[in-house]
XYZ file of C-alpha atoms in Angstrom:
509
model
C 0.000 0.000 0.000
C 1.408 3.382 -0.953
C 1.664 6.069 1.671
C 0.347 9.558 0.902
C 3.884 10.946 0.560
C 4.744 8.312 -2.033
C 2.053 9.359 -4.545
C 2.662 13.103 -4.612
C 3.216 14.728 -7.991
C 6.586 16.301 -8.602
C 6.995 19.551 -6.652
C 6.436 22.514 -8.907
C 9.679 24.173 -7.889
C 11.641 21.443 -9.607
C 10.016 21.833 -13.008
C 12.847 23.469 -14.962
C 12.498 27.153 -15.651
C 13.901 26.901 -19.136
C 16.046 23.770 -19.078
C 19.178 25.899 -18.723
C 22.422 24.545 -20.034
C 25.788 25.320 -18.520
C 26.674 28.936 -19.063
C 28.753 31.607 -17.429
C 25.916 32.879 -15.274
C 25.166 29.460 -13.772
C 28.832 28.976 -12.933
C 29.020 32.391 -11.299
C 25.882 31.666 -9.281
C 27.251 28.304 -8.172
C 30.534 29.920 -7.125
C 28.585 32.560 -5.210
C 26.699 29.956 -3.187
C 29.959 28.021 -2.653
C 31.672 31.175 -1.376
C 28.807 31.847 1.035
C 28.858 28.259 2.351
C 32.637 28.314 2.856
C 32.391 31.652 4.657
C 29.712 30.294 6.991
C 31.972 27.336 7.781
C 34.968 29.617 8.310
C 32.910 31.794 10.630
C 31.802 28.865 12.786
C 35.300 27.449 13.120
C 37.008 30.824 13.531
C 34.865 31.700 16.521
C 35.434 28.255 18.033
C 39.204 28.585 17.742
C 39.228 32.236 18.843
C 36.677 31.713 21.614
C 39.146 32.407 24.441
C 40.060 35.796 22.950
C 36.392 36.635 22.339
C 35.427 35.685 25.891
C 38.262 37.740 27.321
C 37.381 40.799 25.252
C 33.652 40.661 26.017
C 33.940 39.536 29.624
C 32.176 36.189 29.220
C 32.916 33.182 31.439
C 33.926 29.720 30.239
C 30.371 28.487 30.761
C 29.030 31.435 28.779
C 31.413 30.595 25.946
C 30.185 27.024 25.785
C 26.626 28.241 25.159
C 27.839 30.532 22.378
C 29.167 27.508 20.476
C 26.224 25.277 21.412
C 23.479 27.654 20.288
C 25.158 28.403 16.973
C 25.580 24.683 16.246
C 22.001 23.844 17.281
C 20.403 26.488 15.070
C 22.747 25.690 12.169
C 21.871 21.987 12.129
C 18.162 22.778 12.481
C 18.258 25.145 9.506
C 19.770 22.432 7.312
C 16.648 20.325 7.823
C 14.147 22.932 6.665
C 16.097 25.062 4.176
C 15.290 22.899 1.095
C 11.536 23.348 1.673
C 11.983 27.112 2.052
C 14.101 27.318 -1.109
C 11.463 25.447 -3.115
C 8.706 27.708 -1.765
C 10.314 31.163 -1.895
C 12.693 30.321 -4.797
C 16.276 29.257 -4.412
C 17.663 32.614 -5.538
C 15.536 34.748 -3.185
C 16.102 32.464 -0.223
C 19.863 32.323 -0.786
C 20.122 36.115 -0.975
C 18.053 36.516 2.201
C 20.146 34.016 4.151
C 23.501 35.422 3.002
C 22.372 38.965 3.793
C 21.046 37.979 7.216
C 24.224 36.061 8.000
C 26.354 39.101 7.126
C 24.307 41.652 9.099
C 24.186 39.446 12.194
C 27.935 38.925 11.988
C 28.462 42.687 12.005
C 26.191 43.093 15.035
C 27.639 40.286 17.196
C 30.734 42.141 18.521
C 28.532 45.174 19.257
C 26.190 43.242 21.563
C 25.816 45.065 24.914
C 25.403 41.913 27.010
C 25.561 38.126 26.927
C 21.839 37.599 26.271
C 21.859 39.810 23.194
C 25.038 38.185 21.937
C 23.524 34.700 22.296
C 20.391 35.720 20.378
C 22.435 37.270 17.567
C 24.746 34.284 17.378
C 21.824 31.814 17.327
C 20.131 33.732 14.493
C 23.405 33.839 12.594
C 23.689 30.064 12.983
C 20.175 29.745 11.519
C 21.161 31.768 8.443
C 24.525 30.047 8.042
C 23.071 26.560 8.394
C 20.545 27.219 5.626
C 23.296 27.717 3.036
C 24.917 24.238 2.544
C 21.675 22.571 1.315
C 21.343 25.324 -1.282
C 24.776 24.540 -2.700
C 23.851 20.901 -3.213
C 20.535 21.936 -4.775
C 22.259 24.239 -7.262
C 24.752 21.544 -8.266
C 22.039 18.901 -8.731
C 19.553 21.114 -10.522
C 21.484 23.404 -12.837
C 24.680 21.607 -13.854
C 24.680 19.417 -16.983
C 25.167 15.690 -16.270
C 28.725 15.567 -17.603
C 30.061 18.027 -15.040
C 27.641 17.402 -12.170
C 30.389 15.608 -10.243
C 32.498 18.761 -10.329
C 29.617 20.627 -8.720
C 29.446 17.971 -6.020
C 33.216 18.342 -5.609
C 32.596 22.022 -4.866
C 30.122 20.941 -2.189
C 32.699 18.485 -0.806
C 35.034 21.433 -0.172
C 32.756 22.313 2.737
C 33.720 19.032 4.457
C 37.437 18.978 3.553
C 38.762 22.472 2.818
C 36.420 24.509 5.011
C 37.016 22.998 8.486
C 40.811 23.103 8.134
C 40.758 26.842 7.375
C 39.187 27.884 10.686
C 42.453 27.830 12.623
C 44.554 29.765 10.054
C 41.868 32.436 9.753
C 41.530 32.726 13.529
C 45.289 33.101 13.789
C 45.342 35.943 11.299
C 42.290 37.960 12.349
C 42.634 37.642 16.112
C 46.402 37.872 16.474
C 47.214 40.253 13.634
C 44.157 42.496 13.290
C 41.768 42.258 16.248
C 39.143 39.959 17.714
C 36.238 41.944 16.183
C 37.414 40.831 12.764
C 36.781 37.204 13.633
C 33.173 38.272 12.949
C 33.593 41.163 10.518
C 35.881 39.364 8.060
C 32.778 37.773 6.478
C 31.428 41.087 5.115
C 33.344 41.419 1.811
C 32.881 37.730 1.031
C 29.141 37.882 1.694
C 28.755 40.984 -0.479
C 30.606 39.239 -3.304
C 28.517 36.083 -2.841
C 25.261 38.048 -2.977
C 26.323 39.792 -6.179
C 27.265 36.474 -7.792
C 24.069 34.723 -6.709
C 21.881 37.640 -7.734
C 23.399 37.781 -11.208
C 24.017 34.105 -11.815
C 21.076 32.028 -10.597
C 17.766 31.899 -12.522
C 14.738 33.333 -10.772
C 11.925 30.865 -10.058
C 8.392 32.060 -9.319
C 7.118 32.081 -5.772
C 5.250 28.880 -4.857
C 3.244 30.168 -1.923
C 0.484 27.650 -2.633
C 2.729 25.107 -0.910
C 1.626 26.661 2.386
C -1.746 24.980 1.837
C 0.026 21.704 2.722
C 2.504 23.221 5.177
C 3.880 20.644 7.616
C 3.304 22.735 10.738
C 3.284 19.742 13.083
C 6.583 18.585 11.591
C 8.144 21.988 12.215
C 6.903 22.102 15.813
C 8.301 18.619 16.448
C 11.457 18.607 14.331
C 12.914 22.016 15.185
C 12.964 21.581 18.997
C 14.047 17.942 18.580
C 17.187 18.906 16.676
C 17.922 21.909 18.888
C 17.662 19.848 22.088
C 19.760 16.992 20.724
C 22.543 19.271 19.498
C 22.588 21.312 22.709
C 22.797 18.093 24.718
C 25.653 16.743 22.613
C 27.665 19.962 22.720
C 27.194 20.530 26.449
C 27.441 16.852 27.403
C 31.233 16.679 27.891
C 31.233 19.831 30.059
C 28.342 18.716 32.285
C 29.422 15.053 32.516
C 26.652 13.672 30.325
C 23.867 11.793 32.129
C 25.116 12.844 35.546
C 23.436 16.125 34.654
C 19.649 16.292 34.735
C 19.765 19.046 32.098
C 21.647 16.840 29.613
C 19.329 13.913 30.367
C 16.295 16.119 29.704
C 17.758 17.527 26.481
C 18.807 14.207 24.972
C 15.766 12.263 26.178
C 13.284 14.943 25.179
C 15.015 15.545 21.846
C 15.030 11.824 21.014
C 11.330 11.491 21.856
C 10.373 14.488 19.729
C 12.505 13.158 16.871
C 10.609 9.851 16.865
C 7.290 11.702 16.720
C 8.663 13.926 13.957
C 9.630 10.932 11.825
C 6.195 9.328 12.280
C 4.578 12.565 11.166
C 6.887 12.858 8.139
C 6.005 9.350 6.947
C 2.340 10.219 6.520
C 2.440 13.915 5.636
C 1.625 14.739 1.969
C 4.379 17.379 1.712
C 7.009 16.472 4.321
C 10.324 18.096 5.116
C 11.904 14.621 5.090
C 10.780 11.875 2.737
C 11.469 8.706 4.700
C 10.498 6.546 1.734
C 13.777 7.581 0.077
C 15.658 5.454 2.599
C 14.565 2.420 0.589
C 17.291 3.538 -1.818
C 20.259 1.460 -0.632
C 22.846 3.884 -1.922
C 21.309 6.840 -0.106
C 20.967 4.860 3.126
C 24.558 3.664 2.860
C 25.772 7.210 2.217
C 23.969 8.577 5.254
C 25.302 5.808 7.515
C 28.867 6.108 6.269
C 28.768 9.907 6.304
C 28.706 9.872 10.097
C 31.848 7.740 10.255
C 33.696 9.779 7.640
C 32.902 13.062 9.391
C 34.076 11.571 12.682
C 37.409 10.783 11.029
C 37.724 14.179 9.321
C 36.962 16.038 12.535
C 39.416 13.913 14.499
C 42.358 14.400 12.133
C 41.993 18.150 12.653
C 41.313 18.237 16.383
C 43.811 15.593 17.581
C 47.045 17.194 16.312
C 45.781 20.726 17.032
C 44.863 19.797 20.602
C 48.137 17.929 21.155
C 50.323 20.791 19.936
C 48.375 23.367 21.949
C 48.423 21.317 25.150
C 51.917 19.794 25.039
C 53.969 22.248 23.003
C 52.032 25.412 23.845
C 51.224 26.254 20.214
C 48.880 29.134 19.479
C 46.582 28.974 16.441
C 49.098 30.927 14.357
C 51.705 28.227 14.954
C 49.298 25.371 14.241
C 47.956 26.967 11.055
C 50.673 25.785 8.607
C 50.034 22.144 9.525
C 46.340 22.468 8.664
C 47.091 24.346 5.463
C 49.115 21.338 4.268
C 45.761 19.571 3.876
C 43.388 22.455 3.145
C 45.086 24.272 0.259
C 45.749 21.207 -1.965
C 42.044 20.316 -1.767
C 41.393 22.920 -4.449
C 43.354 20.669 -6.843
C 42.697 17.255 -5.301
C 38.897 17.431 -5.401
C 38.612 18.193 -9.137
C 41.117 15.419 -9.852
C 39.083 12.926 -7.828
C 35.921 14.150 -9.600
C 37.644 13.553 -12.964
C 38.570 10.044 -11.814
C 34.990 9.282 -10.776
C 33.731 10.634 -14.090
C 35.463 7.754 -15.887
C 32.820 5.119 -16.536
C 35.194 2.193 -15.903
C 35.960 3.454 -12.366
C 33.776 2.084 -9.565
C 33.271 4.865 -7.025
C 32.824 2.332 -4.216
C 36.429 1.223 -4.443
C 37.648 4.790 -4.720
C 35.987 5.361 -1.385
C 37.495 2.181 0.058
C 40.937 3.448 -0.984
C 40.254 6.822 0.626
C 39.185 5.219 3.901
C 42.263 2.974 3.877
C 44.543 5.986 3.357
C 42.833 7.833 6.210
C 43.369 4.791 8.434
C 47.049 4.691 7.419
C 47.460 8.379 8.253
C 45.913 7.822 11.685
C 48.105 4.778 12.283
C 51.168 6.911 11.603
C 49.827 9.555 13.971
C 49.388 6.954 16.707
C 53.202 6.776 16.949
C 53.469 10.308 18.341
C 55.257 11.045 21.604
C 55.897 14.113 23.749
C 58.757 15.236 21.502
C 56.581 15.679 18.395
C 56.304 19.173 16.973
C 54.406 20.482 13.963
C 56.794 19.102 11.344
C 56.473 15.562 12.697
C 52.861 15.536 11.471
C 53.883 16.176 7.855
C 53.173 12.699 6.456
C 50.092 12.295 8.637
C 48.684 15.412 6.997
C 49.907 14.877 3.432
C 48.305 11.427 3.216
C 44.963 13.136 3.729
C 45.281 15.408 0.692
C 43.741 12.776 -1.593
C 42.344 10.503 1.116
C 39.730 13.049 2.236
C 38.157 13.763 -1.181
C 38.329 10.061 -2.073
C 36.311 9.286 1.053
C 33.762 12.111 0.695
C 33.038 12.563 -3.020
C 31.932 8.956 -3.703
C 29.373 9.352 -0.904
C 27.878 12.343 -2.695
C 27.830 10.435 -5.966
C 26.088 7.446 -4.377
C 23.629 9.597 -2.418
C 22.429 11.650 -5.389
C 22.877 9.339 -8.370
C 19.717 7.712 -9.680
C 17.304 9.972 -7.801
C 14.416 11.625 -9.627
C 14.702 15.425 -9.976
C 11.721 15.969 -7.677
C 13.551 14.086 -4.935
C 16.515 16.477 -5.038
C 15.298 18.722 -2.177
C 14.557 15.680 -0.005
C 18.008 14.197 -0.646
C 19.565 17.565 0.168
C 17.616 17.754 3.449
C 18.672 14.236 4.418
C 22.332 14.588 3.502
C 22.914 18.030 4.989
C 21.045 17.403 8.223
C 22.901 14.140 8.806
C 26.144 15.923 7.927
C 25.537 18.713 10.426
C 24.260 16.431 13.172
C 27.037 13.869 12.657
C 29.691 16.575 13.025
C 28.240 17.578 16.394
C 27.869 13.954 17.502
C 31.435 13.179 16.429
C 32.771 16.096 18.437
C 30.889 14.969 21.542
C 31.996 11.349 21.197
C 35.608 12.327 20.586
C 35.664 14.554 23.651
C 34.019 11.875 25.819
C 36.560 9.252 24.727
C 39.413 11.695 25.260
C 38.216 12.444 28.804
C 38.058 8.746 29.620
C 41.523 8.008 28.228
C 43.079 10.999 30.008
C 41.635 9.804 33.287
C 42.886 6.253 32.639
C 46.433 7.274 31.737
C 46.637 9.738 34.646
C 45.628 7.008 37.075
C 48.108 4.504 35.651
C 51.020 6.959 35.636
C 50.306 8.202 39.169
C 50.116 4.583 40.401
C 53.515 3.872 38.835
C 54.971 6.916 40.529
C 53.624 5.632 43.824
C 55.410 2.316 43.282
C 58.676 4.073 42.322
C 58.774 7.222 44.495
C 62.305 8.191 43.413
C 60.859 9.126 40.013
C 58.749 11.805 41.679
C 61.763 13.763 42.902
C 62.547 15.362 39.531
C 61.659 18.968 38.735
C 58.515 19.914 36.834
C 56.903 16.545 37.470
C 53.388 17.887 36.924
C 54.213 19.313 33.499
C 55.932 16.126 32.377
C 53.054 13.999 33.640
C 50.533 16.197 31.817
C 52.512 15.997 28.571
C 52.764 12.216 28.773
C 49.036 11.841 29.446
C 48.206 14.051 26.470
C 50.559 12.131 24.187
C 49.155 8.745 25.212
C 45.579 10.008 24.861
C 46.276 11.450 21.405
C 47.836 8.165 20.295
C 44.772 6.259 21.553
C 42.447 8.600 19.684
C 44.404 8.156 16.468
C 44.113 4.360 16.809
C 40.369 4.628 17.463
C 39.898 6.805 14.396
C 41.931 4.386 12.263
C 39.647 1.543 13.366
C 36.546 3.587 12.555
C 37.852 4.271 9.037
C 38.638 0.580 8.493
C 35.291 -0.562 9.920
C 33.337 1.072 7.100
C 35.295 -0.618 4.299
C 33.541 -4.054 4.558
C 30.183 -2.252 4.384
C 31.089 -1.063 0.880
C 31.093 -4.616 -0.458
C 27.676 -5.401 1.028
C 25.338 -2.421 0.956
C 25.759 0.059 -1.949
C 25.171 -0.889 -5.564
C 27.403 0.285 -8.362
C 26.494 3.589 -9.965
C 27.921 5.107 -13.120
C 28.781 8.782 -13.534
C 25.902 10.945 -14.787
C 25.663 11.392 -18.534
C 23.349 13.363 -20.765
C 20.452 11.406 -22.259
C 21.060 10.815 -25.956
């Protein structure tokens, strides 16, 4: 028996305006959306890295700072879930311009906030605008690019998972240490203005589809929005409040999970849902969503582990850590198009390209697991360089599998699924990584202190506390690298079982 959502006609917003071919304007519009998405990612990571300077300048406590990050992340992930529906209703071009403009204005206002409450509201609204942008980039690539170069458009989207996160630290180093902490927020202005000009000139203008409000999924919005906000807040604040020892975290995660279940039940039966659960019958999409969580866990870890180690053990500031991250970030501009060209060859099976990428990521993490307290930035060279091609080889095949073979009318639903899982998985990965790190630090501290108790003459040396701290951090970082290597390897057998082969998109003869 078909469900109501399964028999809907194609959404009107995805009937082509004029079957546009690839031209200069489409490329400019795509680049404008890409620029806006990268800037939103830079902004999130810059303020995370520069949070100590921002707190010091504005007089916020450590607890206050944690809510700044948590609220931005919660609203950003929530926006990813509902942005595709808004773009189809108000038109992709109008919605993109509104979100980029709102993101820019709120960024200007944040450093001018007179108190913490105002700052939190501004930052949450900016997260809402910034989170709405990544789904639009995927929608532009899927809708407007000709089949032969669609993979290159998806490669541009993949930059947001590979290039973007690694640039947060270098940008924080420059703006905060060389210019001033205000510019951690204000540096987005020229990029947003350029992005708005490119989007306004380059993307075709669809008509408004306000008749979609006749089937508006109001119950889904009232269930889904608080569900995602509560879950993300619980995951971000969990490590600080010791997870389920805190009644607040228990309430957030339990309440969010319950609302999410109700949301999914509602989406199954709604005639115009935000999420089309029936799409999960597509094995390739389901595989991509499952594996995406593991890949993002790995990509987050290979940034945070060496950065945290160098800051904690060697006393590096962001400016000193930046070159190590640029070793991976800058070559992505070349590596991603090359991987896209490889996947565009019909004889190449994208599943085994991804298996190779995961294996290379595991190898890089295995090399990193050999670190000790003497390691400095240059010791991470091969760990980082192995990721130059490993990261796009792990990410781009997922995009190809997730979007290949879907009907055009399912594009907004696929975008909602992929981007929401991407945003939520990044938050979940961060929480899991921090929880594991806390446990391993406690374990190694206990073991090392017990050994000192058995051999008290070792405790007579100078600076014992500093040496003990450095050793604990090194052992914990090595453990995390091994864990991440195992996660990368664990997803390789799934490739042989779950996804089916898909060929690169081609124009219909």
